mmCIF file of C-alpha atoms in Angstrom:
data_model
loop_
_atom_site.group_PDB
_atom_site.id
_atom_site.type_symbol
_atom_site.label_atom_id
_atom_site.label_comp_id
_atom_site.label_asym_id
_atom_site.label_seq_id
_atom_site.Cartn_x
_atom_site.Cartn_y
_atom_site.Cartn_z
ATOM 1 C CA MET A 6 0.000 0.000 0.000
ATOM 2 C CA CYS A 7 2.936 2.367 0.519
ATOM 3 C CA ASP A 8 4.462 4.486 -2.220
ATOM 4 C CA LYS A 9 7.966 3.100 -2.725
ATOM 5 C CA ASP A 10 8.887 4.726 -6.016
ATOM 6 C CA THR A 11 8.129 8.462 -6.000
ATOM 7 C CA ARG A 12 11.285 10.546 -6.007
ATOM 8 C CA LEU A 13 11.667 13.786 -4.080
ATOM 9 C CA ASP A 14 14.501 15.408 -5.990
ATOM 10 C CA GLY A 15 14.362 19.185 -5.607
ATOM 11 C CA LYS A 16 12.100 18.955 -2.540
ATOM 12 C CA THR A 17 13.099 20.375 0.852
ATOM 13 C CA VAL A 18 11.944 18.448 3.917
ATOM 14 C CA ILE A 19 12.235 19.133 7.651
ATOM 15 C CA VAL A 20 12.029 16.186 10.047
ATOM 16 C CA THR A 21 11.823 17.102 13.723
ATOM 17 C CA GLY A 22 13.151 14.536 16.145
ATOM 18 C CA GLY A 23 15.291 13.387 13.224
ATOM 19 C CA SER A 24 18.419 12.356 15.078
ATOM 20 C CA SER A 25 17.102 8.999 16.284
ATOM 21 C CA GLY A 26 14.213 6.539 16.191
ATOM 22 C CA ILE A 27 11.379 6.961 13.695
ATOM 23 C CA GLY A 28 12.585 10.435 12.743
ATOM 24 C CA TYR A 29 16.032 9.130 11.804
ATOM 25 C CA GLU A 30 14.571 6.293 9.741
ATOM 26 C CA THR A 31 12.180 8.699 8.024
ATOM 27 C CA ALA A 32 15.006 11.090 7.168
ATOM 28 C CA LYS A 33 17.101 8.227 5.805
ATOM 29 C CA ASP A 34 14.354 7.037 3.447
ATOM 30 C CA LEU A 35 13.667 10.610 2.325
ATOM 31 C CA ALA A 36 17.364 10.966 1.505
ATOM 32 C CA PHE A 37 17.206 7.761 -0.549
ATOM 33 C CA ARG A 38 14.398 9.434 -2.519
ATOM 34 C CA GLY A 39 16.692 12.361 -3.335
ATOM 35 C CA ALA A 40 15.199 14.993 -1.031
ATOM 36 C CA LYS A 41 17.075 17.810 0.623
ATOM 37 C CA VAL A 42 16.580 16.837 4.274
ATOM 38 C CA ILE A 43 17.002 18.983 7.380
ATOM 39 C CA ILE A 44 16.919 16.974 10.594
ATOM 40 C CA ALA A 45 16.187 18.825 13.814
ATOM 41 C CA SER A 46 16.592 18.023 17.493
ATOM 42 C CA ARG A 47 18.260 19.454 20.596
ATOM 43 C CA ASN A 48 21.339 17.202 20.761
ATOM 44 C CA GLU A 49 24.057 18.383 18.382
ATOM 45 C CA THR A 50 26.243 15.318 18.939
ATOM 46 C CA LYS A 51 23.415 12.993 17.887
ATOM 47 C CA LEU A 52 22.499 15.277 14.995
ATOM 48 C CA THR A 53 26.031 15.291 13.647
ATOM 49 C CA GLN A 54 26.233 11.515 13.865
ATOM 50 C CA ALA A 55 22.833 11.061 12.235
ATOM 51 C CA ARG A 56 23.645 13.453 9.382
ATOM 52 C CA ASP A 57 26.965 11.758 8.673
ATOM 53 C CA GLU A 58 25.432 8.269 8.769
ATOM 54 C CA ILE A 59 22.550 9.187 6.471
ATOM 55 C CA GLN A 60 24.864 10.909 3.995
ATOM 56 C CA LYS A 61 27.115 7.845 3.904
ATOM 57 C CA ILE A 62 24.306 5.263 3.637
ATOM 58 C CA THR A 63 22.294 7.139 0.983
ATOM 59 C CA ASN A 64 25.109 8.943 -0.830
ATOM 60 C CA ASN A 65 22.971 12.065 -0.524
ATOM 61 C CA LYS A 66 24.994 15.067 0.578
ATOM 62 C CA LEU A 67 21.899 17.267 0.814
ATOM 63 C CA VAL A 68 21.324 16.178 4.411
ATOM 64 C CA SER A 69 21.921 18.795 7.091
ATOM 65 C CA TYR A 70 20.789 19.586 10.596
ATOM 66 C CA ASP A 71 19.749 22.433 12.843
ATOM 67 C CA LEU A 72 19.190 22.664 16.565
ATOM 68 C CA VAL A 73 15.782 23.032 18.168
ATOM 69 C CA ASP A 74 14.600 22.368 21.719
ATOM 70 C CA PHE A 75 10.818 22.183 21.952
ATOM 71 C CA ALA A 76 11.008 22.781 25.709
ATOM 72 C CA SER A 77 11.942 26.367 24.817
ATOM 73 C CA LEU A 78 9.668 28.453 22.584
ATOM 74 C CA GLN A 79 12.567 30.822 21.931
ATOM 75 C CA SER A 80 14.555 27.893 20.549
ATOM 76 C CA VAL A 81 11.637 27.064 18.258
ATOM 77 C CA ARG A 82 11.507 30.685 17.105
ATOM 78 C CA ASN A 83 15.250 30.663 16.429
ATOM 79 C CA PHE A 84 14.948 27.481 14.365
ATOM 80 C CA ALA A 85 12.049 28.847 12.346
ATOM 81 C CA SER A 86 13.842 32.145 11.732
ATOM 82 C CA ASN A 87 16.976 30.358 10.554
ATOM 83 C CA THR A 88 14.920 28.173 8.225
ATOM 84 C CA ILE A 89 13.117 31.155 6.707
ATOM 85 C CA ASN A 90 16.394 33.017 6.238
ATOM 86 C CA THR A 91 18.313 30.122 4.665
ATOM 87 C CA GLN A 92 15.745 28.130 2.680
ATOM 88 C CA ASP A 93 14.074 29.314 -0.513
ATOM 89 C CA ARG A 94 11.311 26.748 -0.134
ATOM 90 C CA LEU A 95 9.841 24.174 2.235
ATOM 91 C CA ASP A 96 7.877 21.399 0.575
ATOM 92 C CA ILE A 97 7.287 19.014 3.480
ATOM 93 C CA LEU A 98 7.238 19.543 7.243
ATOM 94 C CA ILE A 99 7.243 16.322 9.257
ATOM 95 C CA ASN A 100 6.436 17.050 12.896
ATOM 96 C CA ASN A 101 7.759 13.821 14.366
ATOM 97 C CA ALA A 102 9.295 15.043 17.643
ATOM 98 C CA ALA A 103 7.505 13.652 20.695
ATOM 99 C CA THR A 104 8.352 12.011 23.976
ATOM 100 C CA ILE A 105 6.833 10.459 27.074
ATOM 101 C CA GLY A 106 7.859 10.285 30.717
ATOM 102 C CA LEU A 107 8.979 13.892 31.213
ATOM 103 C CA PRO A 108 8.839 15.474 34.683
ATOM 104 C CA ASP A 109 5.468 16.991 35.578
ATOM 105 C CA ARG A 110 6.512 20.649 35.698
ATOM 106 C CA LEU A 111 6.175 23.928 33.874
ATOM 107 C CA THR A 112 8.701 25.210 31.362
ATOM 108 C CA GLU A 113 10.241 28.685 31.339
ATOM 109 C CA ASP A 114 7.320 29.594 29.055
ATOM 110 C CA GLY A 115 4.796 28.696 31.764
ATOM 111 C CA LEU A 116 3.472 25.632 29.925
ATOM 112 C CA ASN A 117 3.298 21.995 30.986
ATOM 113 C CA LEU A 118 6.566 20.400 29.844
ATOM 114 C CA SER A 119 5.003 17.351 28.172
ATOM 115 C CA MET A 120 2.357 19.429 26.421
ATOM 116 C CA GLN A 121 4.931 21.936 25.208
ATOM 117 C CA VAL A 122 7.370 19.370 23.817
ATOM 118 C CA ASN A 123 4.644 17.293 22.165
ATOM 119 C CA TYR A 124 2.162 19.959 21.090
ATOM 120 C CA PHE A 125 2.758 23.656 21.807
ATOM 121 C CA GLY A 126 6.248 23.670 20.282
ATOM 122 C CA THR A 127 4.979 21.884 17.184
ATOM 123 C CA PHE A 128 2.097 24.343 16.824
ATOM 124 C CA LEU A 129 4.484 27.294 17.047
ATOM 125 C CA LEU A 130 6.968 25.848 14.567
ATOM 126 C CA THR A 131 4.241 25.026 12.067
ATOM 127 C CA TYR A 132 2.598 28.429 12.489
ATOM 128 C CA LEU A 133 5.858 30.274 11.840
ATOM 129 C CA LEU A 134 6.716 28.146 8.795
ATOM 130 C CA LEU A 135 3.266 28.249 7.182
ATOM 131 C CA PRO A 136 4.021 31.306 4.990
ATOM 132 C CA LEU A 137 7.039 29.465 3.540
ATOM 133 C CA LEU A 138 4.957 26.315 3.045
ATOM 134 C CA LYS A 139 2.268 28.340 1.258
ATOM 135 C CA LYS A 140 4.874 29.944 -0.986
ATOM 136 C CA SER A 141 6.180 26.470 -1.866
ATOM 137 C CA ALA A 142 2.759 24.910 -2.618
ATOM 138 C CA PRO A 143 1.884 22.207 -3.328
ATOM 139 C CA SER A 144 3.310 21.391 0.074
ATOM 140 C CA ARG A 145 2.310 19.281 3.028
ATOM 141 C CA ILE A 146 2.434 18.948 6.804
ATOM 142 C CA ILE A 147 2.607 15.505 8.399
ATOM 143 C CA ASN A 148 2.057 15.316 12.162
ATOM 144 C CA SER A 149 2.822 12.445 14.486
ATOM 145 C CA SER A 150 -0.331 10.822 15.832
ATOM 146 C CA SER A 151 -1.128 7.933 18.167
ATOM 147 C CA SER A 152 -4.159 5.854 19.002
ATOM 148 C CA ALA A 153 -3.605 7.162 22.534
ATOM 149 C CA MET A 154 -5.474 10.269 21.362
ATOM 150 C CA LEU A 155 -8.699 8.276 21.580
ATOM 151 C CA VAL A 156 -8.453 8.372 25.383
ATOM 152 C CA GLY A 157 -7.079 11.908 25.529
ATOM 153 C CA HIS A 158 -8.856 14.810 27.188
ATOM 154 C CA ILE A 159 -8.563 18.552 26.751
ATOM 155 C CA ASP A 160 -9.716 20.918 29.465
ATOM 156 C CA PHE A 161 -8.913 24.429 28.294
ATOM 157 C CA ASN A 162 -8.994 25.714 31.870
ATOM 158 C CA HIS A 163 -6.597 23.187 33.370
ATOM 159 C CA TRP A 164 -4.434 21.495 30.752
ATOM 160 C CA ASN A 165 -1.266 23.205 32.034
ATOM 161 C CA ASP A 166 -1.862 22.253 35.665
ATOM 162 C CA VAL A 167 0.978 20.431 37.403
ATOM 163 C CA GLY A 168 -0.121 17.367 39.378
ATOM 164 C CA ARG A 169 -3.559 17.234 37.789
ATOM 165 C CA TYR A 170 -2.953 14.162 35.653
ATOM 166 C CA ASN A 171 -2.251 10.751 37.123
ATOM 167 C CA ASN A 172 0.672 9.749 34.934
ATOM 168 C CA SER A 173 2.735 10.691 31.900
ATOM 169 C CA ILE A 174 0.702 8.369 29.676
ATOM 170 C CA GLU A 175 -2.345 10.547 30.284
ATOM 171 C CA LEU A 176 -0.388 13.680 29.393
ATOM 172 C CA TYR A 177 0.898 11.957 26.255
ATOM 173 C CA ALA A 178 -2.659 11.049 25.223
ATOM 174 C CA ASN A 179 -3.792 14.635 25.786
ATOM 175 C CA SER A 180 -0.966 16.006 23.663
ATOM 176 C CA LYS A 181 -1.752 13.600 20.824
ATOM 177 C CA LEU A 182 -5.414 14.585 20.904
ATOM 178 C CA ALA A 183 -4.382 18.242 20.700
ATOM 179 C CA LEU A 184 -2.218 17.439 17.664
ATOM 180 C CA ALA A 185 -5.119 15.620 15.987
ATOM 181 C CA LEU A 186 -7.370 18.637 16.476
ATOM 182 C CA PHE A 187 -4.596 20.954 15.282
ATOM 183 C CA THR A 188 -4.252 18.874 12.114
ATOM 184 C CA ALA A 189 -8.002 19.121 11.530
ATOM 185 C CA GLU A 190 -8.003 22.885 11.987
ATOM 186 C CA LEU A 191 -5.046 23.250 9.611
ATOM 187 C CA ASP A 192 -7.123 21.398 7.051
ATOM 188 C CA ASN A 193 -10.098 23.694 7.740
ATOM 189 C CA ARG A 194 -8.042 26.849 7.308
ATOM 190 C CA PHE A 195 -5.961 25.833 4.295
ATOM 191 C CA LYS A 196 -8.410 24.091 1.989
ATOM 192 C CA ASP A 197 -7.620 24.907 -1.633
ATOM 193 C CA SER A 198 -4.377 26.676 -0.624
ATOM 194 C CA GLY A 199 -2.064 23.936 -1.864
ATOM 195 C CA VAL A 200 -1.000 23.058 1.700
ATOM 196 C CA THR A 201 -2.331 19.744 3.026
ATOM 197 C CA SER A 202 -2.199 18.471 6.600
ATOM 198 C CA ASN A 203 -2.325 14.834 7.659
ATOM 199 C CA SER A 204 -1.158 12.621 10.526
ATOM 200 C CA PHE A 205 0.582 9.261 10.786
ATOM 201 C CA ASP A 206 -0.078 6.701 13.513
ATOM 202 C CA PRO A 207 2.915 4.356 13.926
ATOM 203 C CA SER A 208 0.735 1.690 15.573
ATOM 204 C CA VAL A 209 2.747 -0.498 17.965
ATOM 205 C CA VAL A 210 6.500 0.035 17.721
ATOM 206 C CA ARG A 211 9.252 -2.119 19.148
ATOM 207 C CA ASP A 212 11.678 -0.506 21.623
ATOM 208 C CA THR A 213 9.019 2.101 22.325
ATOM 209 C CA ASP A 214 9.634 4.762 24.962
ATOM 210 C CA ILE A 215 6.306 3.893 26.565
ATOM 211 C CA LEU A 216 8.031 0.925 28.208
ATOM 212 C CA LYS A 217 9.962 3.213 30.534
ATOM 213 C CA VAL A 218 6.807 4.648 32.087
ATOM 214 C CA LEU A 219 4.740 1.490 32.459
ATOM 215 C CA PRO A 220 4.355 -0.082 35.893
ATOM 216 C CA ASP A 221 6.693 -3.038 36.413
ATOM 217 C CA ALA A 222 3.727 -5.376 36.775
ATOM 218 C CA VAL A 223 2.675 -4.874 33.146
ATOM 219 C CA LYS A 224 5.965 -3.880 31.513
ATOM 220 C CA ASN A 225 7.151 -7.413 30.680
ATOM 221 C CA ILE A 226 3.747 -8.508 29.398
ATOM 222 C CA TYR A 227 3.493 -5.427 27.206
ATOM 223 C CA LYS A 228 7.022 -5.981 25.896
ATOM 224 C CA LEU A 229 6.145 -9.542 24.842
ATOM 225 C CA PHE A 230 3.104 -8.198 23.022
ATOM 226 C CA VAL A 231 5.103 -5.479 21.278
ATOM 227 C CA ASP A 232 7.878 -7.867 20.265
ATOM 228 C CA PHE A 233 5.273 -10.162 18.723
ATOM 229 C CA VAL A 234 3.113 -7.690 16.771
ATOM 230 C CA GLY A 235 5.107 -4.450 16.758
ATOM 231 C CA GLN A 236 6.762 -2.763 13.818
ATOM 232 C CA THR A 237 10.399 -1.754 13.729
ATOM 233 C CA LYS A 238 11.233 1.934 13.631
ATOM 234 C CA GLU A 239 12.704 1.403 10.175
ATOM 235 C CA GLN A 240 9.358 0.078 8.901
ATOM 236 C CA VAL A 241 7.502 3.068 10.326
ATOM 237 C CA GLY A 242 10.079 5.465 8.917
ATOM 238 C CA ARG A 243 9.536 4.091 5.424
ATOM 239 C CA GLN A 244 5.775 4.528 5.859
ATOM 240 C CA VAL A 245 6.137 8.173 6.919
ATOM 241 C CA SER A 246 8.490 8.799 4.000
ATOM 242 C CA ALA A 247 5.895 7.251 1.682
ATOM 243 C CA LEU A 248 3.267 9.683 2.989
ATOM 244 C CA ALA A 249 5.690 12.523 2.341
ATOM 245 C CA ALA A 250 6.140 11.386 -1.256
ATOM 246 C CA ASP A 251 2.750 9.992 -2.273
ATOM 247 C CA PRO A 252 1.174 12.315 -4.906
ATOM 248 C CA LYS A 253 -2.333 11.677 -3.568
ATOM 249 C CA LEU A 254 -1.509 13.656 -0.413
ATOM 250 C CA ASP A 255 -1.283 16.764 -2.584
ATOM 251 C CA ILE A 256 -5.069 16.793 -2.380
ATOM 252 C CA GLU A 257 -6.001 14.522 0.542
ATOM 253 C CA SER A 258 -5.993 16.357 3.851
ATOM 254 C CA GLY A 259 -7.241 16.092 7.418
ATOM 255 C CA GLN A 260 -6.673 12.330 7.582
ATOM 256 C CA VAL A 261 -4.850 9.904 9.868
ATOM 257 C CA TYR A 262 -2.799 7.164 8.214
ATOM 258 C CA MET A 263 -1.564 3.856 9.597
ATOM 259 C CA PHE A 264 0.381 1.423 7.388
ATOM 260 C CA CYS A 265 -0.144 4.040 4.620
ATOM 261 C CA ARG A 266 -3.926 3.528 4.805
ATOM 262 C CA LYS A 267 -6.532 5.899 6.183
ATOM 263 C CA TRP A 268 -7.155 5.164 9.848
ATOM 264 C CA ILE A 269 -9.693 6.170 12.485
ATOM 265 C CA ASN A 270 -9.669 9.723 13.755
ATOM 266 C CA HIS A 271 -11.036 11.258 16.949
ATOM 267 C CA TRP A 272 -14.685 12.263 16.825
ATOM 268 C CA LEU A 273 -13.846 15.790 17.983
ATOM 269 C CA VAL A 274 -11.989 16.623 14.755
ATOM 270 C CA SER A 275 -15.343 17.295 13.081
ATOM 271 C CA ASN A 276 -16.319 19.825 15.757
ATOM 272 C CA ARG A 277 -15.194 23.052 14.088
ATOM 273 C CA LYS A 278 -16.092 25.177 17.095
ATOM 274 C CA PHE A 279 -13.807 23.069 19.296
ATOM 275 C CA THR A 280 -10.875 22.956 16.864
ATOM 276 C CA LYS A 281 -11.113 26.715 16.310
ATOM 277 C CA THR A 282 -11.186 27.313 20.069
ATOM 278 C CA LEU A 283 -8.103 25.128 20.454
ATOM 279 C CA TRP A 284 -6.325 27.133 17.741
ATOM 280 C CA ASP A 285 -7.154 30.496 19.324
ATOM 281 C CA ILE A 286 -6.283 29.453 22.890
ATOM 282 C CA THR A 287 -3.027 27.873 21.758
ATOM 283 C CA LYS A 288 -2.013 31.074 19.969
ATOM 284 C CA SER A 289 -2.676 32.984 23.188
ATOM 285 C CA LEU A 290 -0.767 30.539 25.408
ATOM 286 C CA ILE A 291 2.347 30.486 23.207
ATOM 287 C CA LYS A 292 2.130 34.279 22.833
ATOM 288 C CA ILE A 293 2.221 34.677 19.066
ATOM 289 C CA ARG A 294 3.820 38.074 18.502
ATOM 290 C CA PRO A 295 2.226 40.723 16.248
ATOM 291 C CA GLU A 296 5.006 40.435 13.679
ATOM 292 C CA GLU A 297 4.553 36.627 13.627
ATOM 293 C CA ASP A 298 0.789 36.706 13.215
ATOM 294 C CA TRP A 299 0.296 36.213 9.495
ATOM 295 C CA GLU A 300 -3.471 35.878 10.070
ATOM 296 C CA ILE A 301 -3.569 39.572 10.986
ATOM 297 C CA ASN A 302 -0.833 40.712 8.645
ATOM 298 C CA THR A 303 -2.460 39.181 5.566
ATOM 299 C CA VAL A 304 -5.958 40.561 6.199
#
């Protein structure tokens, strides 16, 4: 079902969380397809190693990196500014960066750490890069999803509270639901603009970070299950790369894909009032600056 043949020569792609795991495997397959790939994460040592390995394996020298730490909105702004100043175009933005098991605390930006790394930082990066994506149309945004979103919950009055949620899995589910709604609202706002927005669900992945936050009583049982039915990160990376390349995603938008097929979405994505409220509140919480607000500046 996955597109294995489409080349991406002349296309510029950003992969966040690209120094390891699914992001690394995605970047590697994109490089095999001939794309110009920028991998982004906060660890320069890992980024350098990943870039060098991908260049050597794929013989594609158009692989580079830049630093971004989603726990700092200023770092996200710096990354976006550098991208806008150095890249003539951006054809594909793959928002892969995500984690689980972070301390339950606020960041320097006053946001819950897990929510900021998994959602708020991604929203800000995408928002700042949207003018470049529009200029490069047809272009696409691919967000990382998870079936955990189906049990997520968003309370606009309390989602940054420390100590409110029972465990990091609950915070992870909430962040993935927020990303699903963000993807839906992107689709609502950019229909017929040439910019499409979709999500990928990696299903069950071996060596998943979720193992480190599970109670010991269920960790071994879950690991046996994952080892039996789970995909490798390389398999998922090839699937995400296929979504980045598949011509049909030039027109298909607002969908979730698993194994390169359309998958179930959360029922709230069809509630335009809710997705719009999420968009507006998120902009307020991350303090979009007047000079960054293309919604105002293009009116």
